[in-house]
JSON list of C-alpha atoms in Angstrom, two decimals:
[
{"chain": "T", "resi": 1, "resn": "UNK", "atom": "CA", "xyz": [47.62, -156.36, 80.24]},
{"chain": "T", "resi": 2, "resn": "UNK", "atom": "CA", "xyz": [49.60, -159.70, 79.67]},
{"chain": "T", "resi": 3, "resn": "UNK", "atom": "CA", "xyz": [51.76, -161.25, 82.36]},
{"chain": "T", "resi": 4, "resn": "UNK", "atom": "CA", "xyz": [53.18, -164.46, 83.60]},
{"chain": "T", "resi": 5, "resn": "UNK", "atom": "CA", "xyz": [54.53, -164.66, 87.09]},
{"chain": "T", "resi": 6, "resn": "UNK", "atom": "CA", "xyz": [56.79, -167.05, 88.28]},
{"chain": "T", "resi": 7, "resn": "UNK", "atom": "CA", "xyz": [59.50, -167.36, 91.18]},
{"chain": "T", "resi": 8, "resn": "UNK", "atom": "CA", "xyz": [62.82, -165.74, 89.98]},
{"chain": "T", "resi": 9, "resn": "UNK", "atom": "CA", "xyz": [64.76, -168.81, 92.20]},
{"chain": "T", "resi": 10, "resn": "UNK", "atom": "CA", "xyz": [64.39, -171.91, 94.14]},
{"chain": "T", "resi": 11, "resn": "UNK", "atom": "CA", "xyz": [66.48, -174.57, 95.57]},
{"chain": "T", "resi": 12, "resn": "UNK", "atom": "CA", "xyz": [65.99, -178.49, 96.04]},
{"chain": "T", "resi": 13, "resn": "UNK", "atom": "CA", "xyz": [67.83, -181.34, 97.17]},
{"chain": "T", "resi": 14, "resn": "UNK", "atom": "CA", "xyz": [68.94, -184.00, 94.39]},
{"chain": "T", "resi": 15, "resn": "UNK", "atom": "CA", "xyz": [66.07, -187.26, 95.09]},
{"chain": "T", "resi": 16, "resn": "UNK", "atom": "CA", "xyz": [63.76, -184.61, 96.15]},
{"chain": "T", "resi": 17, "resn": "UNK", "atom": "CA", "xyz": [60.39, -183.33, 94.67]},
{"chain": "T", "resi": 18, "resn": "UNK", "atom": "CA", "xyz": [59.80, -179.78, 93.36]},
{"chain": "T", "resi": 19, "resn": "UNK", "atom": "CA", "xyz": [57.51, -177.33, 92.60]},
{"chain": "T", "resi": 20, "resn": "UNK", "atom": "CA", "xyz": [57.24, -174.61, 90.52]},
{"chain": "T", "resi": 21, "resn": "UNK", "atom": "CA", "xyz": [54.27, -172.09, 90.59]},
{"chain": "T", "resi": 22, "resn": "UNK", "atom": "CA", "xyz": [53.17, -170.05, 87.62]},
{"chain": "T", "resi": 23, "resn": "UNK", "atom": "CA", "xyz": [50.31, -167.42, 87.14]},
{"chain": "T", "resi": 24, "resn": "UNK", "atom": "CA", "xyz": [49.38, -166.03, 84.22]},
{"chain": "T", "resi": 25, "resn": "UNK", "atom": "CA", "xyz": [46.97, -163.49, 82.50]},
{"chain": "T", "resi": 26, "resn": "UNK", "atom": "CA", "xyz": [46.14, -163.45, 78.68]},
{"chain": "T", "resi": 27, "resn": "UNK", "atom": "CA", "xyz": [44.23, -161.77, 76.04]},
{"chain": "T", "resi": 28, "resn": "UNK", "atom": "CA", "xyz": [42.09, -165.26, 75.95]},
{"chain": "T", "resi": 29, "resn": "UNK", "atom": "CA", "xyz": [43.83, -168.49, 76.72]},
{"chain": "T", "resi": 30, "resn": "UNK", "atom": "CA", "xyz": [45.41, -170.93, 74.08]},
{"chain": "T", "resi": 31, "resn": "UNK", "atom": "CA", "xyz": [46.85, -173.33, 76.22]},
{"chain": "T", "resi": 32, "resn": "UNK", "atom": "CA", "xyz": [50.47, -173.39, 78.89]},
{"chain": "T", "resi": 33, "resn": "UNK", "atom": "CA", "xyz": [53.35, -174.60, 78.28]},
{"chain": "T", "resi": 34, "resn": "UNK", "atom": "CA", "xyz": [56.87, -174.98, 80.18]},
{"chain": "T", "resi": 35, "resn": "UNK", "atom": "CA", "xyz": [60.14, -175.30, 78.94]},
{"chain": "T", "resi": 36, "resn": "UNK", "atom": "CA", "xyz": [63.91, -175.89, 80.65]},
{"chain": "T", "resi": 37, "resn": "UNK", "atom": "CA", "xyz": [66.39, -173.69, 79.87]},
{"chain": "T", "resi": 38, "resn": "UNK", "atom": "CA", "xyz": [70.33, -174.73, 80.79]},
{"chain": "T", "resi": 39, "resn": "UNK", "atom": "CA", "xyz": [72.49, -171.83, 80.59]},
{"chain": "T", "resi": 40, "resn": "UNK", "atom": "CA", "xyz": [73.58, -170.60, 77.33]},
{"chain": "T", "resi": 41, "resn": "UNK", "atom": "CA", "xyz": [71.26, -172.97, 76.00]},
{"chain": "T", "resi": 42, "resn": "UNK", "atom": "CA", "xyz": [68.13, -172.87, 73.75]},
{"chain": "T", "resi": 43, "resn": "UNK", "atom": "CA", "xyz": [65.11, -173.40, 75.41]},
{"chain": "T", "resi": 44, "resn": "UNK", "atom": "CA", "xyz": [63.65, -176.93, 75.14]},
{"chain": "T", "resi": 45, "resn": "UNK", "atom": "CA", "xyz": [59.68, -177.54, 75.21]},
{"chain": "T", "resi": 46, "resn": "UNK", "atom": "CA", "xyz": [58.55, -179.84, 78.08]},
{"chain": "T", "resi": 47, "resn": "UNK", "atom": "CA", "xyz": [55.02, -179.78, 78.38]},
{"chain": "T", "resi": 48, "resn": "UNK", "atom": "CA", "xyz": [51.30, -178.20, 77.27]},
{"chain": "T", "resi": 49, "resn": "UNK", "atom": "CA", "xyz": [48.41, -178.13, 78.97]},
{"chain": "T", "resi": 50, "resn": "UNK", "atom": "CA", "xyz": [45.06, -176.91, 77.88]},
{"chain": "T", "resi": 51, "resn": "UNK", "atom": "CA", "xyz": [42.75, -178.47, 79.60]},
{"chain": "T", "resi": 52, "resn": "UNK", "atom": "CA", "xyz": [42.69, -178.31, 83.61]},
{"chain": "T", "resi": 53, "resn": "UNK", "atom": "CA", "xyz": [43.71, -181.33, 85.01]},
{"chain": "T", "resi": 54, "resn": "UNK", "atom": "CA", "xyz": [47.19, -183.34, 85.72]},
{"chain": "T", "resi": 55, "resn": "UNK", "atom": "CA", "xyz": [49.94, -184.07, 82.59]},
{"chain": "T", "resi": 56, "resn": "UNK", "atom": "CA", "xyz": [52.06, -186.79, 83.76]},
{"chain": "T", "resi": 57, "resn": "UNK", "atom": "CA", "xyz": [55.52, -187.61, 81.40]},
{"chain": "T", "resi": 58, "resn": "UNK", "atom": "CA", "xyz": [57.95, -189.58, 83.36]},
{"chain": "T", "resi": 59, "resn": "UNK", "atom": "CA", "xyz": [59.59, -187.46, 86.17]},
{"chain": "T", "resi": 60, "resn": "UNK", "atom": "CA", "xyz": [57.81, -184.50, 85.35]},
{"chain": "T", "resi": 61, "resn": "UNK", "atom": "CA", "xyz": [54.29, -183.37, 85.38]},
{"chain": "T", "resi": 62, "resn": "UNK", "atom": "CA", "xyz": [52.30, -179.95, 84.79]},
{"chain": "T", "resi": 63, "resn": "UNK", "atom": "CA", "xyz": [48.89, -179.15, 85.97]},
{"chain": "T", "resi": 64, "resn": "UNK", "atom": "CA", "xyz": [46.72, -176.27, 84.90]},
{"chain": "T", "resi": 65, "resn": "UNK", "atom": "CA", "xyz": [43.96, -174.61, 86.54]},
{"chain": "T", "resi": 66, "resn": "UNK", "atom": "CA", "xyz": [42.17, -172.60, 84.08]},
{"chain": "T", "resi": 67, "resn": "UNK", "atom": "CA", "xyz": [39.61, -171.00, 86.81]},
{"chain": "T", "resi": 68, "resn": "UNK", "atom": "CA", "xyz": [42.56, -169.79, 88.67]},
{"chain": "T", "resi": 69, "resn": "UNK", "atom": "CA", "xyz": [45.09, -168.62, 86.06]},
{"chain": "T", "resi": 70, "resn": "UNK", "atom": "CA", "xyz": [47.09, -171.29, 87.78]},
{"chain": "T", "resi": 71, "resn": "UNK", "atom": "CA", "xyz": [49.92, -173.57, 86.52]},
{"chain": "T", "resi": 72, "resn": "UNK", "atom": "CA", "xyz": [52.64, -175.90, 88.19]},
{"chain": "T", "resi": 73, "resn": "UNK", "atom": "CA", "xyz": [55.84, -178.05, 87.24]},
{"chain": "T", "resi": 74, "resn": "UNK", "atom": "CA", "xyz": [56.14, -180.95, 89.34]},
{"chain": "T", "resi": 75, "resn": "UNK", "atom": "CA", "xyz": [59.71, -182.39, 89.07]},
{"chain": "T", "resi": 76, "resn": "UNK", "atom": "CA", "xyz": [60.50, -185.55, 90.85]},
{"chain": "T", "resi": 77, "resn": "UNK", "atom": "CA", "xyz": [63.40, -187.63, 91.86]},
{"chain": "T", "resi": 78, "resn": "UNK", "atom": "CA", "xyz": [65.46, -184.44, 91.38]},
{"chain": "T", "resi": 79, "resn": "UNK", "atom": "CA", "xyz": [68.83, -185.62, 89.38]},
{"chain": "T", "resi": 80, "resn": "UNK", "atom": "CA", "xyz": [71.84, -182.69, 89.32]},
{"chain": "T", "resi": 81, "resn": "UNK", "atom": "CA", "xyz": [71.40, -182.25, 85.32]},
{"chain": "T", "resi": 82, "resn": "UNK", "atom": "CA", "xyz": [67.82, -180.89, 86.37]},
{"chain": "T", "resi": 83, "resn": "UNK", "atom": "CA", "xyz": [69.37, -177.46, 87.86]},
{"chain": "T", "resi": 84, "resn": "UNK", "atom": "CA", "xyz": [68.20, -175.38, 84.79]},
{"chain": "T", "resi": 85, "resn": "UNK", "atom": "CA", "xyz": [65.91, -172.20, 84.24]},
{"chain": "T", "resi": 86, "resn": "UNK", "atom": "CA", "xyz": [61.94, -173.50, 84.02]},
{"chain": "T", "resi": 87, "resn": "UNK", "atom": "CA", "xyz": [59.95, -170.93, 81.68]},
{"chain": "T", "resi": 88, "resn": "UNK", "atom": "CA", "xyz": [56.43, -170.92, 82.21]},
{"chain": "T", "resi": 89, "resn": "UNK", "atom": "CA", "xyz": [54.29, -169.67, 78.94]},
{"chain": "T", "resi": 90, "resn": "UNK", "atom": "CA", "xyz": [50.98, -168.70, 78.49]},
{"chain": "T", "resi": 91, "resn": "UNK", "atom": "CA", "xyz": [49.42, -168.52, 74.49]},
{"chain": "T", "resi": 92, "resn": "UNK", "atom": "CA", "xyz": [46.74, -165.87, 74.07]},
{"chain": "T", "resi": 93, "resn": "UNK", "atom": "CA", "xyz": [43.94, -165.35, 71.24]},
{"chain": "T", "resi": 94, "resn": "UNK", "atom": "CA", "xyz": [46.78, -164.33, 68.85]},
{"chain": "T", "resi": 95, "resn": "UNK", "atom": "CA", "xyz": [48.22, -168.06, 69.55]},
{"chain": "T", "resi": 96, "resn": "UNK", "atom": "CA", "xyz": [51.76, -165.62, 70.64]},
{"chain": "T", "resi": 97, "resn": "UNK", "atom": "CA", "xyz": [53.40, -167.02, 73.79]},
{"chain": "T", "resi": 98, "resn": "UNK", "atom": "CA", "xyz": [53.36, -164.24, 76.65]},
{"chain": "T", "resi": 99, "resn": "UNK", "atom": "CA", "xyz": [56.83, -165.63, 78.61]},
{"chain": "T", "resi": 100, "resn": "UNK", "atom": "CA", "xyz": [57.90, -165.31, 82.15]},
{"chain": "T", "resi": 101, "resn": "UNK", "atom": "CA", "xyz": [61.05, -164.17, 83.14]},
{"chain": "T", "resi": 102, "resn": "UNK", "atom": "CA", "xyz": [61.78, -167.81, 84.28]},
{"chain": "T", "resi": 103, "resn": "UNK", "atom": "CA", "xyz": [62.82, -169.68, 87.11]},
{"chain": "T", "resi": 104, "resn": "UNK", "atom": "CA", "xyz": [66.02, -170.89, 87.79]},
{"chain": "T", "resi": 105, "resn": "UNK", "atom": "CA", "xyz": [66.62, -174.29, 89.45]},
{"chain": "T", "resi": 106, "resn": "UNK", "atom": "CA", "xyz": [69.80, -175.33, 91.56]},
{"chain": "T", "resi": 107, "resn": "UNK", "atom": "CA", "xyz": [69.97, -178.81, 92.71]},
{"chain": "T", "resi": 108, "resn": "UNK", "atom": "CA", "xyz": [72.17, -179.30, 95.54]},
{"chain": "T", "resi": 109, "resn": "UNK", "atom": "CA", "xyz": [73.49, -182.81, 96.43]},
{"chain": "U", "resi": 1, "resn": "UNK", "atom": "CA", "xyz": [69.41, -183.94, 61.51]},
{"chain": "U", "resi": 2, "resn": "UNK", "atom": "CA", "xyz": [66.53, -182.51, 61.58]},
{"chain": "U", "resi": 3, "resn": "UNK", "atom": "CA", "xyz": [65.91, -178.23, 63.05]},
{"chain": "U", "resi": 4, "resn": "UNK", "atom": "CA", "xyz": [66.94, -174.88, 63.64]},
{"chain": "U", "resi": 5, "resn": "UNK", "atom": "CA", "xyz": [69.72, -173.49, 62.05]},
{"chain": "U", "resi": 6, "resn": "UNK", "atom": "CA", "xyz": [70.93, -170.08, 62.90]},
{"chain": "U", "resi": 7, "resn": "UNK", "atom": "CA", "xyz": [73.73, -168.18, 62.02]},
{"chain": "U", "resi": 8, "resn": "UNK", "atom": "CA", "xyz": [76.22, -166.64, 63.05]},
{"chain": "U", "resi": 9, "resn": "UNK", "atom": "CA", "xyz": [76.90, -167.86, 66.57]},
{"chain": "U", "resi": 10, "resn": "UNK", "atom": "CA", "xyz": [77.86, -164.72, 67.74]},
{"chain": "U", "resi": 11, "resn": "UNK", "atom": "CA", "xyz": [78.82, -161.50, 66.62]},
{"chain": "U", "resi": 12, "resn": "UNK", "atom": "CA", "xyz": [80.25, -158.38, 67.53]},
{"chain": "U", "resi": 13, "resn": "UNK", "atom": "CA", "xyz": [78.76, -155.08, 65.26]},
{"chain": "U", "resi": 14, "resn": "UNK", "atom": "CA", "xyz": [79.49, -151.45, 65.11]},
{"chain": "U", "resi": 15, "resn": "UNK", "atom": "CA", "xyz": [76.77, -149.22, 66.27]},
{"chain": "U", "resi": 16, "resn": "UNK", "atom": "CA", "xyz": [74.93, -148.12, 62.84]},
{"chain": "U", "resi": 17, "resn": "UNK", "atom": "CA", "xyz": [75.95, -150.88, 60.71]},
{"chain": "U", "resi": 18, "resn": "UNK", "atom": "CA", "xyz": [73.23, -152.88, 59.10]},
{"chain": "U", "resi": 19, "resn": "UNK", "atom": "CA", "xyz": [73.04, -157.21, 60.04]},
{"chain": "U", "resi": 20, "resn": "UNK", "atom": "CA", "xyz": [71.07, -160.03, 59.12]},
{"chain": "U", "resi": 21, "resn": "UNK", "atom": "CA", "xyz": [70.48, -162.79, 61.48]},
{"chain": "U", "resi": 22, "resn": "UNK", "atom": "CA", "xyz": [69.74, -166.27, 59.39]},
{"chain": "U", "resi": 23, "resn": "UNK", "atom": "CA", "xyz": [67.21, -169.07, 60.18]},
{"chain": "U", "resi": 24, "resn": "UNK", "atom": "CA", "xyz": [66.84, -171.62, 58.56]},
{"chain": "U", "resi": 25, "resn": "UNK", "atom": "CA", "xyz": [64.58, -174.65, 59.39]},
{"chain": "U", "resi": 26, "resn": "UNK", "atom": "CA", "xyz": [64.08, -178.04, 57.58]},
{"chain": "U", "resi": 27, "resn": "UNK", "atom": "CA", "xyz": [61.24, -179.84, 59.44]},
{"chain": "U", "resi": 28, "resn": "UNK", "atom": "CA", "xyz": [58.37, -178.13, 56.96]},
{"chain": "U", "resi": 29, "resn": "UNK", "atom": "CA", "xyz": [57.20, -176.07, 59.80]},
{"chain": "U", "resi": 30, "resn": "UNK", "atom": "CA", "xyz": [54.43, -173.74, 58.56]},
{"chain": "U", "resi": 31, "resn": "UNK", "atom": "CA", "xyz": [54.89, -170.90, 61.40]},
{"chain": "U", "resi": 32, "resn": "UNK", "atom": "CA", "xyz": [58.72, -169.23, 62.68]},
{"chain": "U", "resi": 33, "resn": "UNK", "atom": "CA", "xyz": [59.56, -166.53, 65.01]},
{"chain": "U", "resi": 34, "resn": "UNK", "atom": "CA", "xyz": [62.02, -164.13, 66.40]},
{"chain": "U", "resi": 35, "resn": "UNK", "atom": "CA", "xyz": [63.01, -163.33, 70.28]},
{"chain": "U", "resi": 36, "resn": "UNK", "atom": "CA", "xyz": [64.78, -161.68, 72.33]},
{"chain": "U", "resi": 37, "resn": "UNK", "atom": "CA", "xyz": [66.61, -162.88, 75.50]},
{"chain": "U", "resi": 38, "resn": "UNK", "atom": "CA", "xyz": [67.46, -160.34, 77.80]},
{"chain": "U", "resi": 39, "resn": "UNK", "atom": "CA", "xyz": [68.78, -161.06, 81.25]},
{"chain": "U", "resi": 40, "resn": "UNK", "atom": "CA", "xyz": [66.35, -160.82, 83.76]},
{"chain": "U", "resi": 41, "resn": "UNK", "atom": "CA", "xyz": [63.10, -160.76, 81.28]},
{"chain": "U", "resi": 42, "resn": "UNK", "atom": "CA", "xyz": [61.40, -163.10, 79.33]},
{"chain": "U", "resi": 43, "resn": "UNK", "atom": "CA", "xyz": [61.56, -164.08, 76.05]},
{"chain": "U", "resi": 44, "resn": "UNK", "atom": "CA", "xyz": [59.94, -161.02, 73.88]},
{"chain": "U", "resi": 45, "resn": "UNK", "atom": "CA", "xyz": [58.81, -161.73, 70.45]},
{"chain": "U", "resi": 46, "resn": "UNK", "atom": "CA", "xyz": [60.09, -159.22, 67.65]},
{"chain": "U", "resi": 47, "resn": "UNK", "atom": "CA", "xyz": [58.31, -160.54, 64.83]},
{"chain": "U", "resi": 48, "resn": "UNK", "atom": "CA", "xyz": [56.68, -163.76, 63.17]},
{"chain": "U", "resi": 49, "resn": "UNK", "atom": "CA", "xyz": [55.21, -165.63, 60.58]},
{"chain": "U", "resi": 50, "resn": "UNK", "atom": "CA", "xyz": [52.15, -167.79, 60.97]},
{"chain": "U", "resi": 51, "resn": "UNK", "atom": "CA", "xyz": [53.01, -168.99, 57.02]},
{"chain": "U", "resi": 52, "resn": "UNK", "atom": "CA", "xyz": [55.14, -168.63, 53.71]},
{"chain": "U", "resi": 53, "resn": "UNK", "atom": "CA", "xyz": [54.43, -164.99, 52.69]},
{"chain": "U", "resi": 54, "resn": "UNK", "atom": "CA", "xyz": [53.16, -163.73, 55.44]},
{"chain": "U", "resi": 55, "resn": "UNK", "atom": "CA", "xyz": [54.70, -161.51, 58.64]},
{"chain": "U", "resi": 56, "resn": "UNK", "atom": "CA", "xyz": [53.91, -159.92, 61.43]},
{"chain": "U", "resi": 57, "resn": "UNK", "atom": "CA", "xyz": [55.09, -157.73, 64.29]},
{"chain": "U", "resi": 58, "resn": "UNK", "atom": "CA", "xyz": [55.58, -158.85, 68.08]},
{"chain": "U", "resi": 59, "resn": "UNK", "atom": "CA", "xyz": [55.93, -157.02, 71.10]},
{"chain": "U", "resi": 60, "resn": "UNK", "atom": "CA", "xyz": [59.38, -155.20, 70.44]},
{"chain": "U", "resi": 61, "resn": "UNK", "atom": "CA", "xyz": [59.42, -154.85, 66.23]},
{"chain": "U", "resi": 62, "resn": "UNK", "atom": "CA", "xyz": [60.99, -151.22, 66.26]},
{"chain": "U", "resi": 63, "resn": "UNK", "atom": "CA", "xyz": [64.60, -151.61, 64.31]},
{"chain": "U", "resi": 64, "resn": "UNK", "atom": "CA", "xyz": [63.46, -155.15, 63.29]},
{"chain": "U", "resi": 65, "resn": "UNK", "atom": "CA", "xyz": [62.59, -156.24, 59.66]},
{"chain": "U", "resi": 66, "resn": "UNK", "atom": "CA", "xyz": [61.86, -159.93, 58.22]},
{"chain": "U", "resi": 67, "resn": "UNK", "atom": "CA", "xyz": [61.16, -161.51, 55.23]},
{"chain": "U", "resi": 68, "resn": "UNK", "atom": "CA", "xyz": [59.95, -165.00, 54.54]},
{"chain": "U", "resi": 69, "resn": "UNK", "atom": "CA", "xyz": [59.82, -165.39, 51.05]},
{"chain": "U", "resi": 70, "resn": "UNK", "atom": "CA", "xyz": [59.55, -169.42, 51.82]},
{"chain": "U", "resi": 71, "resn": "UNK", "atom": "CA", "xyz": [58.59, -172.35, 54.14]},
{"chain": "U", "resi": 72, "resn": "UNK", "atom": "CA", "xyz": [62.20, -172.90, 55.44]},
{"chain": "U", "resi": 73, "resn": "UNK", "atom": "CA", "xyz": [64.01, -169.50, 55.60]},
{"chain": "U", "resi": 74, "resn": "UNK", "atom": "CA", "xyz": [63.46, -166.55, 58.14]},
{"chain": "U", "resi": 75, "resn": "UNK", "atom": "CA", "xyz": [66.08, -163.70, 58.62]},
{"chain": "U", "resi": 76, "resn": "UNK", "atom": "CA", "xyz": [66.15, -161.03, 60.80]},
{"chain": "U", "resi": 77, "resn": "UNK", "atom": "CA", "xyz": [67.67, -157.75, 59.98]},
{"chain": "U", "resi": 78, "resn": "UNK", "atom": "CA", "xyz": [68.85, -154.90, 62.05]},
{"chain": "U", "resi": 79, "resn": "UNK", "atom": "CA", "xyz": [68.65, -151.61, 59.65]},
{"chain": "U", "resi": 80, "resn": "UNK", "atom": "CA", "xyz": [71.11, -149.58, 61.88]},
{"chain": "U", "resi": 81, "resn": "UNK", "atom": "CA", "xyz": [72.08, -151.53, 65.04]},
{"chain": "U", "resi": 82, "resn": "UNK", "atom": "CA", "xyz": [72.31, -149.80, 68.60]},
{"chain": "U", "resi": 83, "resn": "UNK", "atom": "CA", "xyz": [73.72, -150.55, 71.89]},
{"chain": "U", "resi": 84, "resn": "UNK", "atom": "CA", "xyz": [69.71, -151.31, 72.88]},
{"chain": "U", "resi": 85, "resn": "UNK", "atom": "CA", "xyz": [69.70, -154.18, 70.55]},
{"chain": "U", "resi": 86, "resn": "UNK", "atom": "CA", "xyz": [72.61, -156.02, 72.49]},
{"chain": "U", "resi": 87, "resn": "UNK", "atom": "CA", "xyz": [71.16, -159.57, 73.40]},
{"chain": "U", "resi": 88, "resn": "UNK", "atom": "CA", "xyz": [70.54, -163.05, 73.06]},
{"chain": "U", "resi": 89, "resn": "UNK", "atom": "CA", "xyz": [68.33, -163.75, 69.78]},
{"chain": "U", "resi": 90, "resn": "UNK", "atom": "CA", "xyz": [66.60, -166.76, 69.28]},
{"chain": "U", "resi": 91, "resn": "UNK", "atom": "CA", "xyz": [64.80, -167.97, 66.19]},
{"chain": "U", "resi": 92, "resn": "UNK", "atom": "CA", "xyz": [61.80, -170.74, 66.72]},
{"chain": "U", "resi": 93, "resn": "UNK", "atom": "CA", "xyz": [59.44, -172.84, 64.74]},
{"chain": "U", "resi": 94, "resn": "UNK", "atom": "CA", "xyz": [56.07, -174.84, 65.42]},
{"chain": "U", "resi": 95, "resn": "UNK", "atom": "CA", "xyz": [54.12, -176.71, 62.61]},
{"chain": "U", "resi": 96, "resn": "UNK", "atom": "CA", "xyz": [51.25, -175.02, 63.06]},
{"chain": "U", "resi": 97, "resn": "UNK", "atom": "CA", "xyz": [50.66, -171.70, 66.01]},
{"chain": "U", "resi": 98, "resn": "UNK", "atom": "CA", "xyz": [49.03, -173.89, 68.54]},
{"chain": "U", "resi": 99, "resn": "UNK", "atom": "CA", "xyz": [51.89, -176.31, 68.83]},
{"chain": "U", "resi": 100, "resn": "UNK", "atom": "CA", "xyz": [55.44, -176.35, 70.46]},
{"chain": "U", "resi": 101, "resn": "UNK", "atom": "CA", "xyz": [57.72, -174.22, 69.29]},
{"chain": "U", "resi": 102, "resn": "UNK", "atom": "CA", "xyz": [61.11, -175.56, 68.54]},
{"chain": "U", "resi": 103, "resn": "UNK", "atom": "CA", "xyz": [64.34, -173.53, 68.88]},
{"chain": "U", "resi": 104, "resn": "UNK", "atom": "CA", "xyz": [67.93, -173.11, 67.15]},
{"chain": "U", "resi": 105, "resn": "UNK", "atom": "CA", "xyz": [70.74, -172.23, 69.31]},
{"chain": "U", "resi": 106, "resn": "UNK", "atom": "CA", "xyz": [70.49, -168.78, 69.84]},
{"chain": "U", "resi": 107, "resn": "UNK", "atom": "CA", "xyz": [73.04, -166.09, 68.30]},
{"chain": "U", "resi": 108, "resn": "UNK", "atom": "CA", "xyz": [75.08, -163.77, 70.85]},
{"chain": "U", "resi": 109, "resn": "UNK", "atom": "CA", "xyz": [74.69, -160.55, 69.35]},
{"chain": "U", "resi": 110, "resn": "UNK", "atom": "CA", "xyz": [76.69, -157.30, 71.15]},
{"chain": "U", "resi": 111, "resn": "UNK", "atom": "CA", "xyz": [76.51, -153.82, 69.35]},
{"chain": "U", "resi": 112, "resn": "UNK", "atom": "CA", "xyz": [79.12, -151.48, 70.62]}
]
């Protein structure tokens, strides 16, 4: 089957660096991408990755380890209007996106 | 400006009464979709359309119908609506269906 696992909640500091996991299994592999969520919101895209390797674009990054059905969000210099849901996405053979439930951010000052 | 338009924001329906969910979407994007936001889950895909013409179902399609009889227009319809279909819909685009999908604001639907 399809599935993309991600933590349901995490907690950072505001100036502080965070990480969000993601692991994911498709019917093939198309690619990963992330997306922020605020609440009541649309989602908005952030990144793609389909090659392994780093993405850098400003304060955040996203990595993908193809081998290891592995992705990551690196956000730094946390800023308040960051506390948001992150969804991780994996695109299969079909090119459909196979979502995770998403992780929710909260920033504390 | 340029995007997703979806309509209505929100609505409250009946429990057997038939509903169409517009999308409309003026950046010439060749493929659109349909979700599902339910709390707790991810996004599930109803039912899509890689191109003008042509349709397809998703993961959840039963009670769903669409049409996209051209580039910018995609509704969603809800034959007979049931308490099951209460949620968060969300209609997308990408330019082709290995790019970013793009999304309108979501319509707050509650059957009752």
């Amino acid at each position: 089957g399809q599935n993309i696992d991600q933590p349901t909640e995490m907690t950072a500091t505001e100036g502080a660096i965070v990480q969000i996991n993601c692991t994911y299994q498709t019917s093939g592999f198309n690619g990963l991408f992330w997306y922020q969520q605020h609440a009541g919101e649309a989602p908005t895209f952030l990144s793609y990755n389909v090659l392994d390797g780093l993405e850098e674009k400003g304060r955040f990054s996203s990595f993908l380890s193809r081998s290891k059905g592995y992705s990551y969000l690196l956000l730094k210099e946390l800023q308040m209007k960051d506390s948001a849901s992150y969804l991780c996405a994996g695109m299969d053979s079909n090119y459909q996106l196979i979502w995770g439930a998403g992780t929710k951010l909260i920033i504390k000052p | 400006i340029a995007g997703i338009t979806q309509a209505p924001t929100s609505q409250i329906l009946a429990a057997g009464r038939r509903m169409t969910l517009r999308c409309t979407q003026d950046m010439r994007h060749n493929a659109m979709y349909w979700y599902r936001q339910d709390l707790g889950l991810g996004l599930r895909l109803i039912h899509y359309s890689n191109t003008a013409g042509t349709t397809g179902k998703g993961e959840v399609p039963d009670g769903y119908s669409v049409s996209r009889a051209n580039t910018d227009d995609f509704p969603l319809t809800l034959a007979s609506a049931v308490p099951s279909q209460t949620s968060v819909y969300f209609c997308a685009s990408s330019a082709r269906v290995n790019q970013p999908q793009h999304f309108g604001d979501g319509t707050r639907l509650s059957i009752l």
